[in-house]
Tab-separated table of C-alpha atoms in Angstrom:
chain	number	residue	atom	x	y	z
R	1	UNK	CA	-18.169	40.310	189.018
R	2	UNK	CA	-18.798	44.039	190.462
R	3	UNK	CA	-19.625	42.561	193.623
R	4	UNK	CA	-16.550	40.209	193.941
R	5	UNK	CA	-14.295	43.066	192.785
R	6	UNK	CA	-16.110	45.056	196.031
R	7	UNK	CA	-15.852	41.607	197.858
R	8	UNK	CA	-12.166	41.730	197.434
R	9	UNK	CA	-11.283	45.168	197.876
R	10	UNK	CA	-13.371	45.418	201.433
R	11	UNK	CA	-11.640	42.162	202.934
R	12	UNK	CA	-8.041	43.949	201.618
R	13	UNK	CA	-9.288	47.024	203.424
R	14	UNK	CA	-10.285	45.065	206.829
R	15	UNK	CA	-7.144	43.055	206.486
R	16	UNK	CA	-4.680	45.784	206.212
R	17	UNK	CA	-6.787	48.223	209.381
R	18	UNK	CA	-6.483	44.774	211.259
R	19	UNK	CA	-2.525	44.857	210.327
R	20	UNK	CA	-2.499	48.515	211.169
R	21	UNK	CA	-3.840	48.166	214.359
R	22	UNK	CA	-2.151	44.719	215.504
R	23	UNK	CA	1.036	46.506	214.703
R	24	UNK	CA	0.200	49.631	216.713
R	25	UNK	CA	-1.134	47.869	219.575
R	26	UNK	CA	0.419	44.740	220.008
R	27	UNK	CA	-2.175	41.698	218.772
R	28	UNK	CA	-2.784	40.919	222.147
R	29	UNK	CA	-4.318	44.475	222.987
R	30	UNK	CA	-6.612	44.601	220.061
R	31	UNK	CA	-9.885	44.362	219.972
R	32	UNK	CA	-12.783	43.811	217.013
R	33	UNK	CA	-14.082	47.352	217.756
R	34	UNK	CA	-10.954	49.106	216.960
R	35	UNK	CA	-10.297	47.246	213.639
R	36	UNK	CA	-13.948	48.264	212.856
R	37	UNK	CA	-13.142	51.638	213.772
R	38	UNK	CA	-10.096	52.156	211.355
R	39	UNK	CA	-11.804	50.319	208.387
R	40	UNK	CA	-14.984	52.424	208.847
R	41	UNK	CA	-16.557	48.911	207.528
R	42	UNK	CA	-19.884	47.523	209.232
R	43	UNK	CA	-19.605	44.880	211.894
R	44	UNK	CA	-21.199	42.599	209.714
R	45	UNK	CA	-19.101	43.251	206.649
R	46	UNK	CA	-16.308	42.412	208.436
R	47	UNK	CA	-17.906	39.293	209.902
R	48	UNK	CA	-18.941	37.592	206.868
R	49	UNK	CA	-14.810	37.638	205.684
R	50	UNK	CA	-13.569	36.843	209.137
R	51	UNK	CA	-14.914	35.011	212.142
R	52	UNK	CA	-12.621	36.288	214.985
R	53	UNK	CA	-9.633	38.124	215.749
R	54	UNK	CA	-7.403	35.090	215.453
R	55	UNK	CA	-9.315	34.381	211.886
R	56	UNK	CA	-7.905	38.068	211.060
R	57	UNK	CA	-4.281	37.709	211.896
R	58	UNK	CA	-4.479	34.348	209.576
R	59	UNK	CA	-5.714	36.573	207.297
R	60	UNK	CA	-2.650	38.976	207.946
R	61	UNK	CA	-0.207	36.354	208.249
R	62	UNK	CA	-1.375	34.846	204.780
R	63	UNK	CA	-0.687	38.171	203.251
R	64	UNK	CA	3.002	37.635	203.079
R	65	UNK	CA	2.448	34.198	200.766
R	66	UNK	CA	2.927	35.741	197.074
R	67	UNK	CA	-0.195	36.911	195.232
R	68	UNK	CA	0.179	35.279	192.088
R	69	UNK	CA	1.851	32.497	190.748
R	70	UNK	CA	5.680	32.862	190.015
R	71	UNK	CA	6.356	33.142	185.926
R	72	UNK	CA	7.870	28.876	185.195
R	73	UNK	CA	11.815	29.079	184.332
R	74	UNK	CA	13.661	26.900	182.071
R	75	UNK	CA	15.715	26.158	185.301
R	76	UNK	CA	13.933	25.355	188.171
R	77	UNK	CA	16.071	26.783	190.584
R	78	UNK	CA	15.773	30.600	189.269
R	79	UNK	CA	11.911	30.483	190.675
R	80	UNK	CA	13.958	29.951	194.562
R	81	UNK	CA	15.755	32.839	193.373
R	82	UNK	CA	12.842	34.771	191.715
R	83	UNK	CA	10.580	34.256	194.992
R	84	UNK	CA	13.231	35.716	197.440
R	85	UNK	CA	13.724	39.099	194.909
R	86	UNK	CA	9.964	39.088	194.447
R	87	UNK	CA	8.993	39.081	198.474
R	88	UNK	CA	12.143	41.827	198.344
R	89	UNK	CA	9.952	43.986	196.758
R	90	UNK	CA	6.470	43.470	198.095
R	91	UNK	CA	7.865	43.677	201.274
R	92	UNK	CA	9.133	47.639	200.252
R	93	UNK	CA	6.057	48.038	198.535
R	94	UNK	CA	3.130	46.619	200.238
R	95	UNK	CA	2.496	47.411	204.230
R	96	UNK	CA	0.112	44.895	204.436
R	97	UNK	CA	3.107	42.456	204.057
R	98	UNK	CA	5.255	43.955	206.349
R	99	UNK	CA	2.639	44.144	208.763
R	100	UNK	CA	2.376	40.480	208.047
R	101	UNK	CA	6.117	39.532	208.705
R	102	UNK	CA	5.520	41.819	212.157
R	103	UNK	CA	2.955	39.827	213.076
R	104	UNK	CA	5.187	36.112	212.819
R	105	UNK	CA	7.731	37.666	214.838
R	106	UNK	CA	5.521	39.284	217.530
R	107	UNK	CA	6.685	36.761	220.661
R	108	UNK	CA	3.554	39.018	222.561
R	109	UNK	CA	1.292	37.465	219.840
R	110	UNK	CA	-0.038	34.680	221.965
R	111	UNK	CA	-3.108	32.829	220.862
R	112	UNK	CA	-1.640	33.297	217.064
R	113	UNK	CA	-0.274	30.293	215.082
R	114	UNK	CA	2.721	32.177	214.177
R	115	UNK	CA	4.281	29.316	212.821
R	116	UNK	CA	1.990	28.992	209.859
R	117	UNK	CA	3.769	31.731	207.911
R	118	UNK	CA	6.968	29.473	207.925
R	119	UNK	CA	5.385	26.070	207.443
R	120	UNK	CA	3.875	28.025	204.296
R	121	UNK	CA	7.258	29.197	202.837
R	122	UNK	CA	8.762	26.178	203.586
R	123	UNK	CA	6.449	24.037	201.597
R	124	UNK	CA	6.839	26.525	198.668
R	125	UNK	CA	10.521	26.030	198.735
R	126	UNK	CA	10.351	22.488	198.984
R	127	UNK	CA	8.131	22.006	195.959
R	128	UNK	CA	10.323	24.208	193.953
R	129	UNK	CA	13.708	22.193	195.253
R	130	UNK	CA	11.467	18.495	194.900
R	131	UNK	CA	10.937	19.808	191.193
R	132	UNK	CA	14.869	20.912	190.762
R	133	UNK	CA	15.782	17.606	192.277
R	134	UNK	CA	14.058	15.546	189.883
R	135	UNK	CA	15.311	18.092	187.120
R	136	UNK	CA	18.793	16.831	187.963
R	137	UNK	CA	19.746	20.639	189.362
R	138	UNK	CA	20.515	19.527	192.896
R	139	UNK	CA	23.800	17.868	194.204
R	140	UNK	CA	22.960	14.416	195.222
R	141	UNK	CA	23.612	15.358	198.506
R	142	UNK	CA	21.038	17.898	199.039
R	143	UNK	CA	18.019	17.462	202.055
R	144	UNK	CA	15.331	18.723	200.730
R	145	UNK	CA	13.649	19.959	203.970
R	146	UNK	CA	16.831	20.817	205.525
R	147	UNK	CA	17.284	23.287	202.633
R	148	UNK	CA	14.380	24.442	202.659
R	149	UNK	CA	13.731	25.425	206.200
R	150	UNK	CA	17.600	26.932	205.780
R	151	UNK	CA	15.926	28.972	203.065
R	152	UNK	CA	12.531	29.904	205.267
R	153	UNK	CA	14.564	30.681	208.204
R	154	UNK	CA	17.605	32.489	207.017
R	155	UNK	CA	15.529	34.993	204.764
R	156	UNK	CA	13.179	35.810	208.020
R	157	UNK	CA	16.181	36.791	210.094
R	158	UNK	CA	18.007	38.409	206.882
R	159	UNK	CA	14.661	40.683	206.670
R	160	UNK	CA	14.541	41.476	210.179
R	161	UNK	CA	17.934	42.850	210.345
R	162	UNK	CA	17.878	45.017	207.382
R	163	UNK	CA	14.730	46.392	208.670
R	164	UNK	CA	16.100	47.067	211.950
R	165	UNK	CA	19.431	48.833	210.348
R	166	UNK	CA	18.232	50.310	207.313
R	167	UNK	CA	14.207	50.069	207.605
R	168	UNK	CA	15.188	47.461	204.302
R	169	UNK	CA	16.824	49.877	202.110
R	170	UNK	CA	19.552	47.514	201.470
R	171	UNK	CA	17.465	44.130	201.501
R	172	UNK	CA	17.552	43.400	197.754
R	173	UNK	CA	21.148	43.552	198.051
R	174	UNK	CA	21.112	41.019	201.511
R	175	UNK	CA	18.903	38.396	199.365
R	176	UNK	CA	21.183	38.810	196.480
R	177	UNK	CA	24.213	37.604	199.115
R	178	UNK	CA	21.908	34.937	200.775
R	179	UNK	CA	21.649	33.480	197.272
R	180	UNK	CA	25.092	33.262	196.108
R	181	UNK	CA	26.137	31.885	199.334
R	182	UNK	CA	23.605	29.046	199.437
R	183	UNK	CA	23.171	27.776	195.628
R	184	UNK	CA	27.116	26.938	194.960
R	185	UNK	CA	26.342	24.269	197.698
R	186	UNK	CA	23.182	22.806	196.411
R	187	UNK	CA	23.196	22.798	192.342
R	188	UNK	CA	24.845	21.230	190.131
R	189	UNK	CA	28.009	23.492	188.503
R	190	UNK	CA	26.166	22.656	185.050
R	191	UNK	CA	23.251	24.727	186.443
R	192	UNK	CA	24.788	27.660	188.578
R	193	UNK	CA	26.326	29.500	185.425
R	194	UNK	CA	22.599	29.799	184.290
R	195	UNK	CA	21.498	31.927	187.748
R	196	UNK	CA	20.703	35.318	187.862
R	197	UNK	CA	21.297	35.921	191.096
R	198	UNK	CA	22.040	39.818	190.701
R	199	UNK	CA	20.041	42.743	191.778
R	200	UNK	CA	19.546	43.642	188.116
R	201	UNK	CA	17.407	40.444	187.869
R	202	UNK	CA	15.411	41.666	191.124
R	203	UNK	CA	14.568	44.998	189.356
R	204	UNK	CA	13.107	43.423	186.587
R	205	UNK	CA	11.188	41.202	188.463
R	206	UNK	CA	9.621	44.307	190.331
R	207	UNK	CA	9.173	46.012	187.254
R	208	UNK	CA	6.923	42.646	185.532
R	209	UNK	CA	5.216	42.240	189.053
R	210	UNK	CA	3.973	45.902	189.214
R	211	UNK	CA	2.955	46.111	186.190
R	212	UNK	CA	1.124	42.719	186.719
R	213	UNK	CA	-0.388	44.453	189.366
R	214	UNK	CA	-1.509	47.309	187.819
R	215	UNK	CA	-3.426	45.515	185.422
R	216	UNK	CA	-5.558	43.340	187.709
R	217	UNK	CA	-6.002	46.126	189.794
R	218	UNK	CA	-7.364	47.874	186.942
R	219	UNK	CA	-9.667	44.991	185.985
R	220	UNK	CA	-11.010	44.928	189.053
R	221	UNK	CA	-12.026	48.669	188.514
R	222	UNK	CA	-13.416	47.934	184.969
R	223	UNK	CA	-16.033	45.317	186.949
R	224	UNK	CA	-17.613	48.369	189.147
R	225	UNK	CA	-20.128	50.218	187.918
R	226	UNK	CA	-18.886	53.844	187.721
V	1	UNK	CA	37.356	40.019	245.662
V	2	UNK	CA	34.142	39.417	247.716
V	3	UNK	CA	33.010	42.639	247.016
V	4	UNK	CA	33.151	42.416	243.588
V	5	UNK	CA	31.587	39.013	242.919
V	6	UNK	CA	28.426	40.360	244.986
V	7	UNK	CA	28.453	42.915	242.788
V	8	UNK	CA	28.394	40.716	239.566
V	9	UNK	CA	25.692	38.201	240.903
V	10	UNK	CA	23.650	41.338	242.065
V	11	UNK	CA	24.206	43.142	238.732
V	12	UNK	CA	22.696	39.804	236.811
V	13	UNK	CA	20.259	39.494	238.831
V	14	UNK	CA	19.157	42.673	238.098
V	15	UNK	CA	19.153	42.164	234.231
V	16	UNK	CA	17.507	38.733	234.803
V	17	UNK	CA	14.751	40.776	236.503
V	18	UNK	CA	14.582	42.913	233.493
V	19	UNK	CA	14.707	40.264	230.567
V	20	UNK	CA	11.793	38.302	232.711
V	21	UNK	CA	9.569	41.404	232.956
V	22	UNK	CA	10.271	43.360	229.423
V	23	UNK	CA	9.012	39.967	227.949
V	24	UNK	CA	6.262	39.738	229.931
V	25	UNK	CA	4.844	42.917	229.988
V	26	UNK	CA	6.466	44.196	226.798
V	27	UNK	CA	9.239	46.477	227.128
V	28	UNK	CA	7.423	49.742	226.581
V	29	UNK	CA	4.837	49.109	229.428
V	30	UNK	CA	7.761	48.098	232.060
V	31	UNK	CA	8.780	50.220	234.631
V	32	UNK	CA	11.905	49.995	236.909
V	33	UNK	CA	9.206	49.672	239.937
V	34	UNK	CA	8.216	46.742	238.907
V	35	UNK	CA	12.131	45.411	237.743
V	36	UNK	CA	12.877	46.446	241.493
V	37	UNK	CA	9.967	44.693	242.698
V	38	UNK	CA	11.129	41.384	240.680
V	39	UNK	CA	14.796	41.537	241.954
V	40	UNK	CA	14.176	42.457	245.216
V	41	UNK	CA	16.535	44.945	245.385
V	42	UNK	CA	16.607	48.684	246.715
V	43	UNK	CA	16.323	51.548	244.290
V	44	UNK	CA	19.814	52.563	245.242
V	45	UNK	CA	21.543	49.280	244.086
V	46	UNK	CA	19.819	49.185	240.734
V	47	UNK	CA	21.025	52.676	240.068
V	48	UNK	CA	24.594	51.712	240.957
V	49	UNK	CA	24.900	49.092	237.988
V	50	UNK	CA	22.355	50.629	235.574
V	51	UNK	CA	21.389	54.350	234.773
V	52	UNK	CA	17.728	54.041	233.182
V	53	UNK	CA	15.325	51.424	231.462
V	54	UNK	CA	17.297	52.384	228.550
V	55	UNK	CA	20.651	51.461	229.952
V	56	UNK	CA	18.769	47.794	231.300
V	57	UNK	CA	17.700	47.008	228.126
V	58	UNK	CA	21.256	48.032	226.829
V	59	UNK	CA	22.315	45.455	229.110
V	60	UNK	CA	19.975	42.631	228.816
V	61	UNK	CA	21.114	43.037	224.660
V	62	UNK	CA	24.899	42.414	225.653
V	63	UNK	CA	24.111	39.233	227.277
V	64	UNK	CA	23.464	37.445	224.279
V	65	UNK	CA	27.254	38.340	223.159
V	66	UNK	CA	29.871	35.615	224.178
V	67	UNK	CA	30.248	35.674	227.962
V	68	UNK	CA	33.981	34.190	227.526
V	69	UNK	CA	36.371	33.959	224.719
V	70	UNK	CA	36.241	31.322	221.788
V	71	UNK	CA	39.040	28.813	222.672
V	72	UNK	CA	41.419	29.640	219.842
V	73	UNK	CA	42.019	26.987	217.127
V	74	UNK	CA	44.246	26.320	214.124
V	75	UNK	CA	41.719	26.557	211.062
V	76	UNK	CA	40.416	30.265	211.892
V	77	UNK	CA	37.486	29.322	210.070
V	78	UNK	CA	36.522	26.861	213.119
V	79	UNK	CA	36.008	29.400	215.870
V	80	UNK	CA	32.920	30.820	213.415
V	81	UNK	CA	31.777	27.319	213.621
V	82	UNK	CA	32.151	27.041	216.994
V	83	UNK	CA	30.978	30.594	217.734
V	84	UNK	CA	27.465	29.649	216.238
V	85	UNK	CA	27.051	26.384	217.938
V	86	UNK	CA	27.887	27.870	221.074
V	87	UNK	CA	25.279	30.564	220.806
V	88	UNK	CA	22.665	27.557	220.202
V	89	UNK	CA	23.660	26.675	223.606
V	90	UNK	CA	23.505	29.650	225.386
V	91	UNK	CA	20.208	29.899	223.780
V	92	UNK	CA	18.948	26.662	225.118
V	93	UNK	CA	20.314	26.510	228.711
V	94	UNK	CA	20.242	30.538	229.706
V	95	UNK	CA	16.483	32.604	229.948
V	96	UNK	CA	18.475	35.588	229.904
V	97	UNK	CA	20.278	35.271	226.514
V	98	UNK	CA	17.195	33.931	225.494
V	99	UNK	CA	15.532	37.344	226.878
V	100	UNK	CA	18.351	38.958	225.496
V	101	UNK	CA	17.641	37.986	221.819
V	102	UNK	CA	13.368	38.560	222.476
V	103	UNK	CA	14.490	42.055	223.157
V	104	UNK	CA	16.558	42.633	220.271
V	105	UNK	CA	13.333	41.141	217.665
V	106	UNK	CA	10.525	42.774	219.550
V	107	UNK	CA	9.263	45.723	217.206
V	108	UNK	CA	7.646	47.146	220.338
V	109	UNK	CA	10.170	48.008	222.117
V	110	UNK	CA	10.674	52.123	220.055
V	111	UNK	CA	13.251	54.144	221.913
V	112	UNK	CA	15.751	51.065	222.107
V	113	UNK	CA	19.263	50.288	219.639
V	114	UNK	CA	17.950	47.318	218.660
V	115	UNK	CA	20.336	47.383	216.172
V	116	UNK	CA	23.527	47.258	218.358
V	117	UNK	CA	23.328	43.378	218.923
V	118	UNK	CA	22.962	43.035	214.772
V	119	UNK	CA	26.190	45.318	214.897
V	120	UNK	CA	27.797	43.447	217.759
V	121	UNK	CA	27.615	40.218	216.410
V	122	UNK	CA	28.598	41.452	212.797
V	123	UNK	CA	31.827	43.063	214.047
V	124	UNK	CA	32.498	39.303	215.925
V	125	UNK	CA	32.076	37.749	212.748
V	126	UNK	CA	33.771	39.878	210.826
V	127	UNK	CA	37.039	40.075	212.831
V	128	UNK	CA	37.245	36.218	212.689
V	129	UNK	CA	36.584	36.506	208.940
V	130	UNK	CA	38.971	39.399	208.676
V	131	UNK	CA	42.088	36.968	210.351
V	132	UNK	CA	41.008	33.994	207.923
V	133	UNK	CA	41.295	35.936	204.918
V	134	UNK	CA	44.878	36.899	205.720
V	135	UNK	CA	45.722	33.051	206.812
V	136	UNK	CA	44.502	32.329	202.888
V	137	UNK	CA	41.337	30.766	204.326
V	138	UNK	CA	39.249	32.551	202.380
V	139	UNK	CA	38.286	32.242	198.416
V	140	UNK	CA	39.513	35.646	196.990
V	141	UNK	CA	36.223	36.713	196.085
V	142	UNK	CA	34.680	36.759	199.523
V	143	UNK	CA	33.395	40.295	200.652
V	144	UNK	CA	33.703	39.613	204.543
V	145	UNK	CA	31.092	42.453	205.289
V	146	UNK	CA	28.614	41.032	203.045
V	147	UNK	CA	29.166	37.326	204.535
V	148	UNK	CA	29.476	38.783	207.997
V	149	UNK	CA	25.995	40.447	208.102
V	150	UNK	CA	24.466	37.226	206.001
V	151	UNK	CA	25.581	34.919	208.954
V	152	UNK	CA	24.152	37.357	211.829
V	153	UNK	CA	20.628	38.066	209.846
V	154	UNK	CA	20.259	34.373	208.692
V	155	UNK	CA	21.367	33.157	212.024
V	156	UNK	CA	18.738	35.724	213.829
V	157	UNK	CA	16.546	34.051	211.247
V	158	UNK	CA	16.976	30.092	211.886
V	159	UNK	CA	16.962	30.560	215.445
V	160	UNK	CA	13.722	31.982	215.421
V	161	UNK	CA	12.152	29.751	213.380
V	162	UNK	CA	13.498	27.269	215.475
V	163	UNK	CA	11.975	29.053	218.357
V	164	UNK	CA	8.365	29.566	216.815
V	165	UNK	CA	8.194	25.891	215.477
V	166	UNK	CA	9.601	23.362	217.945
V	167	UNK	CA	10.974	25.779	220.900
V	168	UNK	CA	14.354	25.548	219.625
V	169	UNK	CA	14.602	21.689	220.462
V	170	UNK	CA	16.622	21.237	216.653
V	171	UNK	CA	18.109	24.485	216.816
V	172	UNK	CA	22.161	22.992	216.869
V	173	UNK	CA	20.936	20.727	214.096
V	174	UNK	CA	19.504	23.884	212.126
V	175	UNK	CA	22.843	26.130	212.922
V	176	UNK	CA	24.713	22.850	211.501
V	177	UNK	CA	23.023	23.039	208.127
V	178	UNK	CA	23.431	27.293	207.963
V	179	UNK	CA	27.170	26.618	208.352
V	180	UNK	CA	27.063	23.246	205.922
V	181	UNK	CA	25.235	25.497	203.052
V	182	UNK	CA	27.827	28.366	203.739
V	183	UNK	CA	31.053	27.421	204.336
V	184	UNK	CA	31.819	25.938	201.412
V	185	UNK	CA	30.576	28.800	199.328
V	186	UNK	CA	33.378	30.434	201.120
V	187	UNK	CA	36.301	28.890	202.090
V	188	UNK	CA	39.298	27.400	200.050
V	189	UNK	CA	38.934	23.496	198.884
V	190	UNK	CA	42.243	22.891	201.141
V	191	UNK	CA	40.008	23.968	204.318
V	192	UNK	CA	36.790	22.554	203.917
V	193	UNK	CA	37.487	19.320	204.768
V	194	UNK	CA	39.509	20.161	208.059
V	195	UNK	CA	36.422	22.356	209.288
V	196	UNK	CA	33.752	20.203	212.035
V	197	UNK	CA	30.504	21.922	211.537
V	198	UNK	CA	29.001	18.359	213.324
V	199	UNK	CA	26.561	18.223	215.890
V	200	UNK	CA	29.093	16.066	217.501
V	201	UNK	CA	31.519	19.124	218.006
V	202	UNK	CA	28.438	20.753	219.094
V	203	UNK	CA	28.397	18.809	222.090
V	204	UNK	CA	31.846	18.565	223.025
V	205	UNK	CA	31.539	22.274	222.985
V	206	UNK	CA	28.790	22.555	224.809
V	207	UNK	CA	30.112	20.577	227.457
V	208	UNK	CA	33.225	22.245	227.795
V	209	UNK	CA	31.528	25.462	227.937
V	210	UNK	CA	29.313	24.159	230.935
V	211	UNK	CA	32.383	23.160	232.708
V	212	UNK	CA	34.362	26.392	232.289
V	213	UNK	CA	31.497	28.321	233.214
V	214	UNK	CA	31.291	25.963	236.539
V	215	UNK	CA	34.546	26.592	237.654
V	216	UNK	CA	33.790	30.382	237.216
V	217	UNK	CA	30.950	30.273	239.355
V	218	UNK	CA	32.565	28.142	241.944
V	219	UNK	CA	35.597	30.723	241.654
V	220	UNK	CA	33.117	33.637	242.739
V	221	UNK	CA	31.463	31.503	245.304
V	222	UNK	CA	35.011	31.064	246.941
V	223	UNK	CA	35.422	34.694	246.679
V	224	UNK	CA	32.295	35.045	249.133
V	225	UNK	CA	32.622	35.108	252.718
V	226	UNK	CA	30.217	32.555	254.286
């Protein structure tokens, strides 16, 4: 176990010196040696988590997925609204995922699958709406994939701009509008009542997640001999 | 009259010169040598229409604002409509709007507003907004900044993802669904169902557009002594 906690904690550390580095550069203009550089890591540590540069911006790229599983609701719906609060917060939080969202929406980043990020989050909102749907929470109506690329898309350009006029001070605030603009048209108006779309709901959220953190992080400490 | 439609081709192609080589090379690495060197114009005309790199990038961000004004209509709520679905357009048939909106995502490019698009576009949809609250268009809870910045971010958003995933080929389908999901959080039951948010309109909008724009050109041609 006190070699997988190392294990994990060097292929964070290459990860986020690749991020670092792609986001300083431009992807394009980075090389292997420079990542090795700013990790201080050997060039065989970093080859036995990653094969190539383009196997380290998937690596980057995957970093903006969530970390752990979303806590179930009784109503399917509030995990939508749960996941848009909870990437809210990593995204203030964590550089690694910012670097991450950078990377997607580098148009130098050629060579780069940048669509995977999207595909990703738009598979995780499908499965959530699929589930709602058979719940009985959707309007009839409702295309799943349409919705759920909606979702994807609108959140990546709602993210963008907040960082661009406020470096995302007021993004928490942006998802909390993005909800309560899009769920009156897709649920039911036996389910909407029961969404907490409000910022107060995001705080908590943060508050559970980082403390969630916290205590992996610190069992991942207790595993290393001192 | 001659005079000055030289003057407007010459000053576009001048910011088409710009858009092409900022997204090539980045727009931190470009250098007006190599935008004169693209246009094929002298140093002197360049500096007649724009002031610095600064001022060119100011200018290639304008283009992607509406080159003409939204033919008025009766439901206020349509020209917002219409406004989006004429953007897809732009988006698809014009490199330099297209150039226009690279600029205005690319992280790189330090030392540029990129902001004053975001702002742009939120004033443009807020000042239709702002008219179809006082027609009684509007539900009475509707904050119009709020929904204003939620349709430029998420529209930013979608038309990215559009970009990164199939090269914007569904992008008037995608703005269709953005406007199905949000209108109808925000607009009174009586004007929902006179609003067209089809793909249909999208077309006959598209079309017009084209022709206007024709005549325009053919206007300025006539202008030109041959």
């Amino acid at each position: 176990m006190a070699q997988q906690a190392r294990a994990i904690r060097t292929r964070r550390l290459i990860l986020e010196s690749a991020a670092t580095v792609f986001a300083e550069r431009g992807y394009e203009r980075t090389t292997i040696g420079e990542i090795l550089v700013r990790a201080g890591v050997t060039k065989g540590a970093l080859y036995f988590h990653f094969a190539s540069k383009e196997d380290l911006a998937l690596g980057v790229l995957d970093a903006q997925m969530l970390d752990e599983p979303l806590p179930p609701q009784a109503v399917k719906l509030q995990e939508l609204v749960d996941q848009g609060f909870l990437l809210a917060h990593r995204l203030k939080r964590d550089a690694l995922v910012r670097a991450s969202v950078a990377l997607a929406l580098d148009s130098g980043a050629t060579g780069v699958d940048r669509g995977a990020p999207f595909r990703a989050w738009i598979d995780q909102v499908s499965e959530i709406l699929t589930v709602a749907k058979a719940r009985g929470e959707l309007l009839l109506h409702v295309d799943v994939t349409d919705t759920a690329e909606l979702f994807s898309g609108a959140y990546a350009g709602i993210q963008t701009m907040s960082q661009i006029l406020c470096d995302r001070n007021d993004l928490t605030h942006r998802v909390s509008v993005l909800l309560q603009h899009v769920l009156p048209t897709i649920c039911t108006p036996a389910v909407l009542p029961g969404l907490d779309m409000t910022e107060a709901r995001a705080r908590q959220l943060a508050l559970d997640y980082d403390a969630s953190r916290r205590r992996r992080e610190e069992g991942n400490l207790a595993d290393t001999p001192s």
